[in-house]
Structure formats: structure tokens, C-alpha cells
Short mmCIF file of C-alpha atoms in Angstrom, two decimals:
data_model
loop_
_atom_site.label_atom_id
_atom_site.label_comp_id
_atom_site.label_asym_id
_atom_site.label_seq_id
_atom_site.Cartn_x
_atom_site.Cartn_y
_atom_site.Cartn_z
CA MET I 650 172.12 -38.78 132.55
CA PRO I 651 172.53 -35.59 134.32
CA LYS I 652 172.57 -35.96 138.09
CA ARG I 653 170.31 -34.76 140.65
CA SER I 654 171.43 -31.98 142.32
CA ARG I 655 171.16 -31.84 146.43
CA ILE I 656 168.40 -29.86 147.42
CA ASP I 657 167.82 -27.04 149.48
CA VAL I 658 164.03 -26.99 150.10
CA LYS I 659 162.13 -23.78 151.38
CA GLY I 660 158.36 -24.07 151.56
CA SER I 661 157.11 -25.80 148.32
CA PHE I 662 159.46 -28.37 146.46
CA ALA I 663 162.24 -27.08 144.52
CA ASN I 664 160.96 -28.95 141.76
CA GLY I 665 157.83 -26.50 141.32
CA PRO I 666 154.17 -26.93 142.12
CA LEU I 667 152.86 -30.34 142.80
CA GLN I 668 150.36 -32.15 141.12
CA ALA I 669 147.09 -32.42 142.75
CA ARG I 670 147.69 -35.93 143.31
CA PRO I 671 151.42 -37.28 144.03
CA LEU I 672 152.68 -40.44 142.52
CA VAL I 673 153.47 -43.27 144.68
CA ALA I 674 155.12 -46.28 142.99
CA LEU I 675 155.63 -49.70 144.38
CA LEU I 676 158.94 -50.46 142.66
CA ASP I 677 159.58 -54.20 142.60
CA GLY I 678 156.01 -55.81 143.25
CA ARG I 679 152.73 -56.06 141.41
CA ASP I 680 149.94 -56.44 143.91
CA CYS I 681 149.01 -52.95 145.47
CA SER I 682 145.66 -54.41 146.82
CA ILE I 683 146.32 -53.46 150.45
CA GLU I 684 148.25 -50.30 149.86
CA MET I 685 145.44 -48.88 147.73
CA PRO I 686 142.56 -48.58 150.41
CA ILE I 687 145.17 -46.56 152.41
CA LEU I 688 146.60 -44.53 149.80
CA LYS I 689 143.66 -44.07 147.18
CA ASP I 690 142.27 -40.62 148.52
CA VAL I 691 145.91 -38.76 148.73
CA ALA I 692 147.83 -40.33 145.98
CA THR I 693 147.94 -42.16 142.79
CA VAL I 694 149.57 -45.68 143.20
CA ALA I 695 151.51 -47.41 140.47
CA PHE I 696 153.26 -50.47 140.31
CA CYS I 697 156.60 -51.34 138.44
CA ASP I 698 157.51 -54.86 138.90
CA ALA I 699 161.02 -53.84 138.04
CA GLN I 700 164.25 -55.73 139.12
CA SER I 701 166.41 -52.71 138.59
CA THR I 702 165.99 -48.98 137.77
CA SER I 703 166.58 -49.08 134.14
CA GLU I 704 163.19 -51.09 134.07
CA ILE I 705 161.16 -48.33 135.78
CA HIS I 706 159.36 -45.97 133.48
CA GLU I 707 160.53 -42.68 132.72
CA LYS I 708 157.24 -41.01 134.43
CA VAL I 709 157.87 -42.58 137.67
CA LEU I 710 161.24 -41.47 137.68
CA ASN I 711 160.37 -37.78 136.90
CA GLU I 712 157.00 -37.63 138.97
CA ALA I 713 157.14 -40.31 141.81
CA VAL I 714 157.62 -38.50 145.20
CA GLY I 715 157.12 -41.87 147.25
CA ALA I 716 158.40 -45.24 146.42
CA LEU I 717 157.59 -48.59 148.24
CA MET I 718 160.00 -51.34 147.70
CA TRP I 719 160.90 -55.18 148.81
CA HIS I 720 164.34 -56.36 148.92
CA THR I 721 164.44 -57.65 145.33
CA ILE I 722 165.69 -54.28 143.72
CA ILE I 723 168.78 -52.34 144.94
CA LEU I 724 169.07 -48.59 144.96
CA THR I 725 172.62 -46.96 144.71
CA LYS I 726 173.42 -43.57 144.54
CA GLU I 727 173.15 -43.45 140.75
CA ASP I 728 169.81 -45.09 140.76
CA LEU I 729 168.64 -42.54 143.10
CA GLU I 730 169.78 -39.64 141.20
CA LYS I 731 167.53 -40.62 138.47
CA PHE I 732 164.53 -39.92 140.52
CA LYS I 733 163.66 -36.16 140.06
CA ALA I 734 160.98 -35.67 142.61
CA LEU I 735 161.38 -38.42 144.99
CA ARG I 736 160.87 -37.57 148.67
CA ILE I 737 160.39 -40.77 150.86
CA ILE I 738 161.25 -44.51 150.05
CA VAL I 739 159.40 -46.96 152.52
CA ARG I 740 161.42 -50.40 152.62
CA ILE I 741 158.70 -53.28 153.20
CA GLY I 742 160.63 -55.00 155.53
CA SER I 743 163.29 -54.20 158.35
CA GLY I 744 166.69 -54.29 156.36
CA THR I 745 167.51 -51.05 154.30
CA ASP I 746 170.98 -52.69 153.06
CA ASN I 747 169.71 -52.65 149.45
CA ILE I 748 169.47 -48.75 149.68
CA ASP I 749 172.40 -46.14 149.80
CA VAL I 750 170.67 -44.61 152.90
CA LYS I 751 173.68 -41.89 153.04
CA ALA I 752 173.11 -40.85 149.53
CA ALA I 753 169.53 -40.59 149.85
CA GLY I 754 169.80 -38.32 152.81
CA GLU I 755 172.21 -35.96 150.87
CA LEU I 756 169.33 -35.82 148.16
CA GLY I 757 166.82 -35.14 150.51
CA ILE I 758 165.34 -38.21 150.39
CA ALA I 759 163.86 -39.88 153.63
CA VAL I 760 164.17 -43.48 153.97
CA CYS I 761 162.09 -45.61 156.35
CA ASN I 762 161.69 -49.29 157.28
CA VAL I 763 158.86 -51.36 158.94
CA PRO I 764 161.32 -52.84 161.77
CA GLY I 765 158.22 -54.23 164.27
CA TYR I 766 156.55 -56.54 161.67
CA GLY I 767 157.07 -60.42 161.62
CA VAL I 768 159.22 -60.50 164.76
CA GLU I 769 156.99 -63.73 166.01
CA GLU I 770 157.27 -65.42 162.43
CA VAL I 771 160.81 -64.92 162.38
CA ALA I 772 161.50 -66.09 165.97
CA ASP I 773 159.01 -69.03 165.56
CA THR I 774 161.14 -70.29 162.02
CA THR I 775 164.41 -69.69 163.64
CA MET I 776 163.22 -72.30 166.55
CA CYS I 777 161.81 -74.55 163.85
CA LEU I 778 165.35 -74.59 162.09
CA ILE I 779 167.07 -75.04 165.40
CA LEU I 780 164.76 -77.95 166.20
CA ASN I 781 165.40 -79.39 162.75
CA LEU I 782 169.02 -79.53 162.98
CA TYR I 783 168.82 -80.88 166.50
CA ARG I 784 166.04 -83.55 165.79
CA ARG I 785 167.17 -83.90 162.04
CA THR I 786 163.37 -84.11 161.46
CA TYR I 787 163.80 -82.55 158.02
CA TRP I 788 166.13 -85.34 156.82
CA LEU I 789 164.19 -88.15 158.53
CA ALA I 790 160.92 -87.04 156.71
CA ASN I 791 162.49 -87.00 153.19
CA MET I 792 163.89 -90.61 153.90
CA VAL I 793 160.28 -91.84 154.72
CA ARG I 794 159.30 -90.04 151.44
CA GLU I 795 161.94 -91.44 149.48
CA GLY I 796 160.72 -95.11 150.46
CA LYS I 797 163.14 -96.08 153.17
CA LYS I 798 162.43 -98.90 155.48
CA PHE I 799 162.96 -98.79 159.05
CA THR I 800 162.86 -102.29 160.18
CA GLY I 801 164.67 -102.39 163.22
CA PRO I 802 166.70 -100.03 165.85
CA GLU I 803 169.81 -100.44 163.72
CA GLN I 804 168.03 -98.65 160.86
CA VAL I 805 166.56 -95.82 163.05
CA ARG I 806 169.98 -95.47 164.68
CA GLU I 807 171.69 -95.31 161.34
CA ALA I 808 169.23 -92.90 159.69
CA ALA I 809 169.11 -90.48 162.66
CA HIS I 810 172.64 -90.30 163.54
CA GLY I 811 173.43 -87.14 164.71
CA CYS I 812 170.36 -86.41 166.57
CA ALA I 813 170.89 -84.31 169.74
CA ARG I 814 169.32 -83.56 173.04
CA ILE I 815 168.43 -79.88 173.67
CA ARG I 816 168.21 -79.58 177.09
CA GLY I 817 171.46 -78.18 178.67
CA ASP I 818 172.81 -77.13 175.44
CA THR I 819 173.94 -73.53 174.85
CA LEU I 820 172.53 -71.41 172.22
CA GLY I 821 174.41 -68.41 171.48
CA LEU I 822 172.53 -65.48 169.78
CA VAL I 823 174.66 -62.92 167.88
CA GLY I 824 172.36 -59.71 168.45
CA LEU I 825 169.50 -59.36 170.85
CA GLY I 826 166.90 -56.99 169.09
CA ARG I 827 163.48 -57.83 168.86
CA ILE I 828 163.81 -61.06 167.00
CA GLY I 829 166.71 -61.99 169.25
CA SER I 830 164.89 -61.43 172.30
CA ALA I 831 161.86 -63.63 171.30
CA VAL I 832 164.11 -66.52 170.20
CA ALA I 833 165.65 -66.28 173.58
CA LEU I 834 162.47 -66.52 175.36
CA ARG I 835 161.17 -69.40 173.25
CA ALA I 836 164.64 -71.40 173.63
CA LYS I 837 164.43 -71.22 177.30
CA ALA I 838 161.29 -72.88 177.14
CA PHE I 839 162.95 -75.89 175.48
CA GLY I 840 165.64 -75.97 177.90
CA PHE I 841 168.21 -74.11 176.32
CA ASN I 842 171.09 -72.07 178.27
CA VAL I 843 170.80 -68.98 176.37
CA ILE I 844 173.88 -66.39 175.98
CA PHE I 845 174.07 -63.53 173.78
CA TYR I 846 176.53 -61.17 172.31
CA ASP I 847 175.41 -57.28 171.53
CA PRO I 848 177.85 -54.71 172.32
CA TYR I 849 175.07 -52.01 171.77
CA LEU I 850 172.81 -52.83 174.44
CA PRO I 851 172.92 -51.20 177.94
CA ASP I 852 173.71 -53.09 180.91
CA GLY I 853 170.99 -55.17 182.71
CA ILE I 854 169.16 -56.37 179.69
CA ASP I 855 170.56 -59.99 180.74
CA LYS I 856 169.03 -59.64 184.06
CA SER I 857 165.73 -58.63 182.98
CA LEU I 858 165.35 -61.40 180.35
CA GLY I 859 167.36 -63.97 182.49
CA LEU I 860 169.95 -64.41 180.03
CA THR I 861 173.82 -64.82 180.13
CA ARG I 862 175.84 -62.06 178.27
CA VAL I 863 179.26 -62.18 176.87
CA TYR I 864 181.23 -59.28 175.81
CA THR I 865 183.13 -60.72 172.84
CA LEU I 866 182.02 -62.59 169.71
CA GLN I 867 185.05 -65.06 170.62
CA ASP I 868 183.29 -65.97 174.03
CA LEU I 869 179.95 -66.54 172.35
CA LEU I 870 181.41 -68.79 169.57
CA PHE I 871 183.44 -70.72 171.94
CA GLN I 872 180.65 -71.57 174.46
CA SER I 873 177.79 -72.13 172.12
CA ASP I 874 176.49 -75.67 170.84
CA CYS I 875 174.40 -73.67 168.32
CA VAL I 876 174.87 -70.12 166.85
CA SER I 877 172.02 -68.21 165.71
CA LEU I 878 172.35 -64.83 163.84
CA HIS I 879 170.24 -61.82 164.39
CA CYS I 880 172.12 -58.66 163.38
CA THR I 881 171.78 -56.42 160.70
CA LEU I 882 174.32 -56.52 157.73
CA ASN I 883 176.61 -53.38 157.19
CA GLU I 884 180.18 -52.70 155.93
CA HIS I 885 181.56 -53.69 159.44
CA ASN I 886 180.14 -57.33 159.82
CA HIS I 887 179.95 -58.57 156.17
CA HIS I 888 181.07 -62.51 156.25
CA LEU I 889 180.85 -62.24 160.10
CA ILE I 890 181.24 -66.23 159.86
CA ASN I 891 183.98 -66.81 158.21
CA GLU I 892 187.01 -68.85 158.20
CA PHE I 893 188.61 -67.33 161.25
CA THR I 894 185.48 -67.19 163.19
CA ILE I 895 184.21 -71.01 162.36
CA LYS I 896 187.52 -72.02 163.84
CA GLN I 897 186.74 -70.34 167.27
CA MET I 898 183.42 -72.39 167.16
CA ARG I 899 183.01 -75.62 169.09
CA PRO I 900 183.61 -78.51 166.78
CA GLY I 901 180.41 -80.30 165.68
CA ALA I 902 178.25 -76.78 166.59
CA PHE I 903 175.30 -75.89 164.57
CA LEU I 904 174.71 -72.64 162.68
CA VAL I 905 171.41 -70.89 161.82
CA ASN I 906 171.04 -67.59 159.82
CA THR I 907 167.75 -65.73 159.46
CA ALA I 908 169.13 -62.31 159.34
CA ARG I 909 170.98 -61.50 156.44
CA GLY I 910 172.82 -63.82 154.02
CA GLY I 911 175.87 -61.44 153.69
CA LEU I 912 176.73 -62.61 157.28
CA VAL I 913 178.00 -65.94 156.26
CA ASP I 914 180.97 -66.85 153.60
CA ASP I 915 179.15 -69.49 151.73
CA GLU I 916 182.63 -71.20 150.54
CA THR I 917 183.72 -71.39 154.07
CA LEU I 918 180.65 -72.77 155.36
CA ALA I 919 180.46 -75.47 152.59
CA LEU I 920 184.06 -76.58 153.59
CA ALA I 921 183.15 -76.68 157.16
CA LEU I 922 180.19 -78.70 156.54
CA LYS I 923 182.06 -81.40 154.30
CA GLN I 924 184.80 -81.45 156.95
CA GLY I 925 182.42 -81.81 159.91
CA ARG I 926 183.39 -79.04 161.74
CA ILE I 927 179.93 -77.58 161.76
CA ARG I 928 177.48 -80.74 162.06
CA ALA I 929 174.50 -78.97 160.38
CA ALA I 930 173.59 -75.64 159.03
CA ALA I 931 170.18 -73.92 158.20
CA LEU I 932 169.87 -70.70 156.20
CA ASP I 933 166.90 -68.72 155.44
CA VAL I 934 168.73 -66.05 153.82
CA HIS I 935 171.62 -66.35 150.99
CA GLU I 936 174.07 -63.53 149.84
CA ASN I 937 172.64 -63.92 146.37
CA GLU I 938 168.92 -64.42 146.09
CA PRO I 939 166.91 -65.77 144.71
CA TYR I 940 169.08 -69.01 146.21
CA ASN I 941 169.87 -71.75 143.52
CA VAL I 942 170.61 -75.03 145.06
CA PHE I 943 172.26 -76.18 141.85
CA GLN I 944 174.59 -73.30 141.85
CA GLY I 945 177.08 -71.80 144.18
CA ALA I 946 179.50 -73.10 146.64
CA LEU I 947 176.48 -74.89 148.91
CA LYS I 948 175.00 -76.73 146.19
CA ASP I 949 177.13 -79.72 147.25
CA ALA I 950 177.23 -79.06 150.89
CA PRO I 951 175.92 -81.79 153.24
CA ASN I 952 173.57 -81.18 156.22
CA LEU I 953 172.32 -77.92 155.10
CA ILE I 954 168.76 -76.86 155.00
CA CYS I 955 167.93 -73.91 152.80
CA THR I 956 164.60 -71.89 152.79
CA PRO I 957 163.83 -69.21 150.36
CA HIS I 958 164.19 -66.10 152.66
CA ALA I 959 160.38 -66.70 153.98
CA ALA I 960 160.85 -66.68 157.76
CA PHE I 961 158.88 -63.29 158.03
CA PHE I 962 155.94 -64.40 156.13
CA SER I 963 152.33 -65.53 157.46
CA ASP I 964 148.97 -64.14 156.07
CA ALA I 965 148.56 -61.96 159.14
CA SER I 966 152.32 -60.82 159.08
CA ALA I 967 152.36 -59.74 155.28
CA THR I 968 149.23 -57.87 155.69
CA GLU I 969 150.51 -56.04 158.70
CA LEU I 970 153.77 -55.35 156.92
CA ARG I 971 152.18 -53.84 153.79
CA GLU I 972 149.86 -51.84 156.06
CA MET I 973 152.73 -50.23 157.91
CA ALA I 974 154.69 -49.37 154.99
CA ALA I 975 151.60 -47.78 153.12
CA THR I 976 150.76 -46.21 156.37
CA GLU I 977 154.29 -44.50 156.50
CA ILE I 978 153.91 -43.38 152.94
CA ARG I 979 150.52 -41.66 153.84
CA ARG I 980 151.98 -39.95 157.19
CA ALA I 981 154.59 -38.20 154.59
CA ILE I 982 152.16 -37.18 152.10
CA VAL I 983 149.75 -35.35 154.54
CA GLY I 984 152.34 -34.39 157.15
CA ASN I 985 156.16 -32.92 157.62
CA ILE I 986 158.99 -34.76 156.95
CA PRO I 987 160.49 -36.10 159.19
CA GLU I 988 158.51 -35.14 162.05
CA VAL I 989 155.72 -37.48 161.22
CA LEU I 990 157.71 -40.23 160.34
CA ARG I 991 157.79 -43.28 162.84
CA ASN I 992 160.85 -45.33 161.48
CA CYS I 993 162.88 -42.83 159.64
CA VAL I 994 166.46 -44.36 159.39
CA ASN I 995 168.23 -41.30 158.05
CA LYS I 996 166.60 -38.49 160.01
CA GLU I 997 169.87 -36.71 161.00
CA TYR I 998 170.21 -35.44 157.19
CA PHE I 999 166.69 -33.42 157.99
CA MET I 1000 167.89 -32.15 161.46
CA ARG I 1001 166.93 -28.39 162.11
CA THR I 1002 169.47 -25.68 162.76
CA PRO I 1003 169.86 -24.77 166.17
CA PRO I 1004 168.48 -21.47 167.45
CA THR I 1005 171.77 -20.42 168.71
CA ALA I 1006 173.42 -20.83 165.37
CA ALA I 1007 172.66 -17.44 163.98
CA ALA I 1008 175.06 -16.04 166.73
CA GLY I 1009 177.84 -18.20 166.02
CA GLY I 1010 180.14 -15.51 164.73
CA VAL I 1011 182.50 -16.51 161.85
CA ALA I 1012 182.31 -20.03 162.06
CA ALA I 1013 178.17 -19.97 162.05
CA ALA I 1014 178.87 -17.91 158.86
CA VAL I 1015 180.86 -20.04 157.02
CA TYR I 1016 179.84 -23.63 157.97
CA PRO I 1017 176.76 -25.19 156.71
CA GLU I 1018 173.70 -25.26 159.22
CA GLY I 1019 174.70 -27.91 161.82
CA ALA I 1020 178.24 -28.34 160.70
CA LEU I 1021 179.61 -27.56 164.20
CA HIS I 1022 177.80 -30.67 165.48
CA HIS I 1023 178.67 -34.37 164.66
CA ARG I 1024 175.14 -36.47 163.86
CA ALA I 1025 173.24 -36.54 167.32
CA HIS I 1026 172.64 -40.45 166.09
CA SER I 1027 173.44 -42.74 163.36
CA THR I 1028 171.41 -45.44 161.48
CA THR I 1029 174.59 -47.47 161.76
CA PRO I 1030 175.01 -49.11 165.34
CA HIS I 1031 178.82 -49.58 164.72
CA ASP I 1032 179.54 -45.89 164.63
CA GLY I 1033 181.26 -44.72 167.75
CA PRO I 1034 179.73 -42.19 170.14
CA HIS I 1035 179.38 -38.82 168.80
CA SER I 1036 180.49 -35.51 170.56
CA THR I 1037 180.29 -31.64 170.01
CA THR I 1038 183.39 -30.37 168.16
CA ASN I 1039 185.26 -27.87 170.02
CA LEU I 1040 187.15 -25.41 167.48
CA GLY I 1041 188.78 -23.77 169.77
CA GLY I 1042 190.44 -26.80 172.02
CA SER I 1043 189.94 -26.37 175.78
CA SER I 1044 188.69 -22.77 175.36
CA SER I 1045 187.30 -20.49 172.80
CA SER I 1046 189.45 -17.63 174.28
CA ALA I 1047 192.53 -19.56 172.94
CA LEU I 1048 191.32 -18.09 169.60
CA ALA I 1049 192.52 -14.52 170.49
CA PRO I 1050 196.28 -13.64 171.57
CA PRO I 1051 196.66 -11.16 174.34
CA PRO I 1052 196.44 -7.40 173.56
CA PRO I 1053 199.82 -5.54 172.96
CA ALA I 1054 201.07 -3.97 176.19
CA GLY I 1055 200.09 -0.61 176.92
CA ALA I 1056 197.18 -0.65 174.30
CA ASN I 1057 194.47 -1.30 176.82
CA ASN I 1058 192.81 2.16 176.13
CA SER I 1059 193.78 2.27 172.51
CA VAL I 1060 191.04 1.93 169.82
CA ALA I 1061 193.52 0.98 167.25
CA ALA I 1062 195.10 -1.68 169.65
CA ALA I 1063 191.37 -3.03 170.28
CA ALA I 1064 190.64 -3.17 166.66
CA ALA I 1065 193.88 -4.81 165.81
CA ALA I 1066 193.28 -7.58 168.51
CA VAL I 1067 189.81 -8.11 166.91
CA ALA I 1068 191.39 -8.65 163.87
CA ALA I 1069 194.12 -11.00 164.90
CA ALA I 1070 191.26 -13.10 166.66
CA ALA I 1071 189.26 -13.03 163.28
CA ALA I 1072 192.53 -14.39 161.48
CA ALA I 1073 193.30 -17.18 164.23
CA ALA I 1074 189.61 -18.19 163.73
CA ALA I 1075 189.90 -18.06 160.12
CA ALA I 1076 193.13 -20.35 160.29
CA LEU I 1077 190.90 -23.10 161.69
CA LEU I 1078 188.55 -23.23 158.86
CA PRO I 1079 188.97 -25.86 155.88
CA SER I 1080 189.81 -23.20 153.13
CA PRO I 1081 189.42 -19.17 152.85
CA VAL I 1082 186.09 -17.66 151.89
CA PRO I 1083 186.29 -15.00 149.41
CA PRO I 1084 184.43 -11.78 150.68
CA ASN I 1085 182.02 -11.75 148.06
CA ALA I 1086 181.49 -15.46 147.88
CA ALA I 1087 177.99 -16.90 148.15
CA LEU I 1088 177.42 -18.98 151.25
CA PRO I 1089 177.74 -22.71 150.35
CA THR I 1090 174.61 -24.64 149.53
CA VAL I 1091 173.28 -26.60 152.19
CA PRO I 1092 172.41 -30.53 151.57
CA HIS I 1093 170.16 -30.34 154.97
CA LEU I 1094 166.67 -29.28 154.67
CA SER I 1095 166.03 -25.52 155.92
CA PRO I 1096 164.13 -24.58 159.13
CA GLN I 1097 160.99 -23.92 156.77
CA VAL I 1098 160.92 -27.01 155.41
CA GLY I 1099 157.48 -28.38 155.56
CA GLY I 1100 158.37 -31.95 154.74
CA MET I 1101 156.28 -32.84 151.83
CA PRO I 1102 154.30 -29.91 151.41
CA LEU I 1103 151.28 -31.38 149.75
CA GLY I 1104 148.26 -30.01 151.38
CA ILE I 1105 146.22 -32.41 150.19
CA HIS I 1106 142.41 -31.99 150.57
CA LEU I 1107 141.07 -35.30 151.24
CA SER I 1108 138.34 -36.33 148.81
CA ALA I 1109 136.64 -39.34 147.45
CA PRO I 1110 138.68 -41.41 145.06
CA ASP I 1111 138.99 -39.87 141.58
CA PRO I 1112 138.18 -42.16 138.65
CA ASN I 1113 140.56 -40.11 136.66
CA ASN I 1114 143.30 -40.93 139.07
CA HIS I 1115 145.40 -43.25 136.81
CA LEU I 1116 148.44 -42.80 134.41
CA SER I 1117 147.49 -42.27 130.63
CA SER I 1118 146.82 -45.53 128.70
CA SER I 1119 149.83 -44.70 126.66
CA ILE I 1120 152.06 -46.07 129.35
CA LYS I 1121 149.89 -48.67 131.10
CA SER I 1122 151.97 -51.28 129.18
CA GLU I 1123 155.20 -50.40 130.83
CA VAL I 1124 153.71 -48.66 134.24
CA LYS I 1125 150.63 -50.49 135.83
CA VAL I 1126 148.56 -48.51 137.84
CA GLU I 1127 146.57 -50.58 140.51
CA SER I 1128 142.83 -50.16 140.12
CA THR I 1129 140.76 -48.77 143.15
CA GLU I 1130 137.94 -51.36 142.27
CA THR I 1131 137.83 -54.73 144.03
CA PRO I 1132 139.05 -57.55 142.15
#
């Protein structure tokens, strides 16, 4: 399949005139009942119910300008190149580790998420799992269900062995974002001494929340009786909990993960549970999902609670999540990308050219727009601070050698000095540019881009706003009628 080329959009889409109603596809789900009322007057909404792009109908690959997706499908660079008209992807959730965000930006596709949903639900679930580990409620309830009789204190003592008192114990939070902060406030009410490690927060956050801050992961692991993970997953922290870090934890500590499954090395955790180095663990997320209790390294691990990546869910949060995702798609359709988007995680690929770039001389003529500056911000919190590139070292005058002696009033000498300065500047460029060569294509959007220039006139729902019946068996379109 030919690769999708990087786009340089000016005005309307490079792919030609848009259809009257753009196509928006739910890639890995079937239910569009919440999204339809929000999008039905500006777009045709289809659902694909796919687990990979190989299961997505060709019409969606060729015509969809917007995509909604859960966490059950992965979009690599090769997958993204299959979409011919795609301009925006909205992840129905907060994590974007199942999307190649960089490749999407290079292809002119905005990637958005919904970071504000389900904060209370995940924080409540985290506390529920922590309480189960401390009070062993889950295991005790299973014993009763299995018919175990507790005829005296000896039987209770045996069954409840490992129960611990909460007050005075130290809860260590890895990451203090929205959910981490919510967990911290809840945990304090139970009597936990709460500490946290998050190197990307400014000073003073600990003071405002009444928490204790530590500045290395090693310190947090060493001090914590229970460790709870609340950070994103990226290339820097894959298997954050591994053989080395588990050895830094207190013997008999608890571990909770409601963030991302890839943060924990399952094999190392299973061994630590069997050896008793970790007293008990609770996982709502898993590196391989859906989780199968009968397969994998954790299948025989004792003192383990596993739930099916459901910490985010409640009737209220599920509705809120889907409404927020559909509204982001709608903003992209009727407005300009990226200005109208509230949660675009690759906005740096859509940055406009600074007005002064036109007067940037030789370098401005050769480098793509914005190439003289690093990205103003990054979607990956582990990137280091960025700064402006200085092509000329300490001073731009370093590019030009002093003029020859006695040539102050000579036109020829002045021309020679200018030529020498140009040669010195060219020496710093990555490669010589032929005199008649075209300027390099720019992967960024031009200053004239209008985002998704749909210019749609809002109107009543069109009963013909559906895909042809010839493909309904493979690409399903959600009806605008109430079921």
C-alpha cells in the first residue's frame, strides 16, 4: 500500500473538496448513542468495531476525517498512513500510548485525549484496592462464599493473617496529577502519611496539599508501606517496577497499579509475591489486555487482586467521557485546528511560522518553517527543557570575518566580505542547497491553514446521511433514531 505523504495544507484540504458531511468513525466500538446527538448535524457517524486497521472498511480509510477510539486498537505509523483524509483522532480516555503521536503529527493529524474524565472514579477505585490489601476484605469474602466456617478467634486469626492497620503507614504515590492528587486527599482521611514523587511539578505543590515530597524514586520506594502508581506510560518508564526497584521497596510492602499495565514487569512481580517480598498487589491495568487469569506470569501468583481495566467506569463518568470526546471532534469540524482543540497532545506540529521568519536571511530561506526553534512544549513530560538554537554561537557576528585591511571604502571588498559571510553561514547548514532547488516541503501546516475547513452549514439531520447499503455489513452506521 502506498504511503500517505506528509501534507502541506493551504486553505482547503490537499485531497480535494470535502463531501457535504464529513465522515467520523468509531474505530473499536459499536455504541454511538451518546455521540450521535452531538455530531449528527455536522457529520456522518460510522462504527467499525475493529481490533486492527485490517478490519476497517476501505470507505472509512479513504474518507474518514475524524476518528474516535478506545484503548483496544493500536495505531502505528503504518496504520495511520492507511487513512487518506484523516485530520483528527480523539482518544476516548486519557492515555495515548496506543497511538504513534509523533507520526500522526508528521502526517498532519491532530491527536486529542480526554484527561479530565473519571478522576473521582479512578481515585475511589485506587482507595478501594488499597483498603482491600490492608484489610483483606476480598479474600475473606471469598472464604465465606466458599463455605469456610469461622468458629473461633483462632480461625479468624488464621484467615485474616496479613491484615494491617492503616493509620500511621506511609502511602507513596508515583505521580501527582489529577488522579494522584485525588488519591492523596482521600488517603489522608484514612490516616495515611502521604508522600509523592513527581519531578515535573513545581515547588510548593506539597505545601498546598499538605503532603511530603521526595525527589527520587528510590527514596519513595524505601519509605513507603504501600506504593500506588499514577503516571503515564512512555519509553522512559516501561517496567518502572522491575527486579531492581522491587529490591528497593520495603519488605512486605503493598503495590497498587491503576495507571498503565506496562509500568509493571509481571514476571518480577509474580516472583516477589511468591517470595513474600511484596505482601499483596492489586492491578486494574495489565500489560496484555484483556487480562487472562489462566495465562501469563501472574496466573499462579498469590495475594493478587486483578480487575479488568474498569477503574474509570461509572454510569456518570462513561457518559461524561463520551460526550467530551464527541464534543472535541465537533469543535474540530466547525472550527480551526489546533486553535479550537482543548486537549491536543501534538499541537507543536501545528505551530504557526513566527512573523519575523520571513526576514531571517539565508537560514530562514533554507530551513523549514519554525526550524530555527525547538518545540515550545512537548507531550512527553520526560523531554528536557527546550531552548532557542543559536546558529552563530555567542553572537551572530561570529559568522562574518573582518574585512581586509584598507578595504573600508572599496565596493569590491564589501562584496567579498558579504560573500565570505554567506559562505560561513552556509557551512553551518546541514547540506548545500543547489541554486535552482525547490524549497523543502514543510511537514507543518502553513500559516494560512484553516484547520478542518469544512465550513458546514448546520442543518436538520439528513435522513440520507448514511453509508450505502452495499457496505453496511462491514461498516455500520449508527442510526439517528432513538432505539
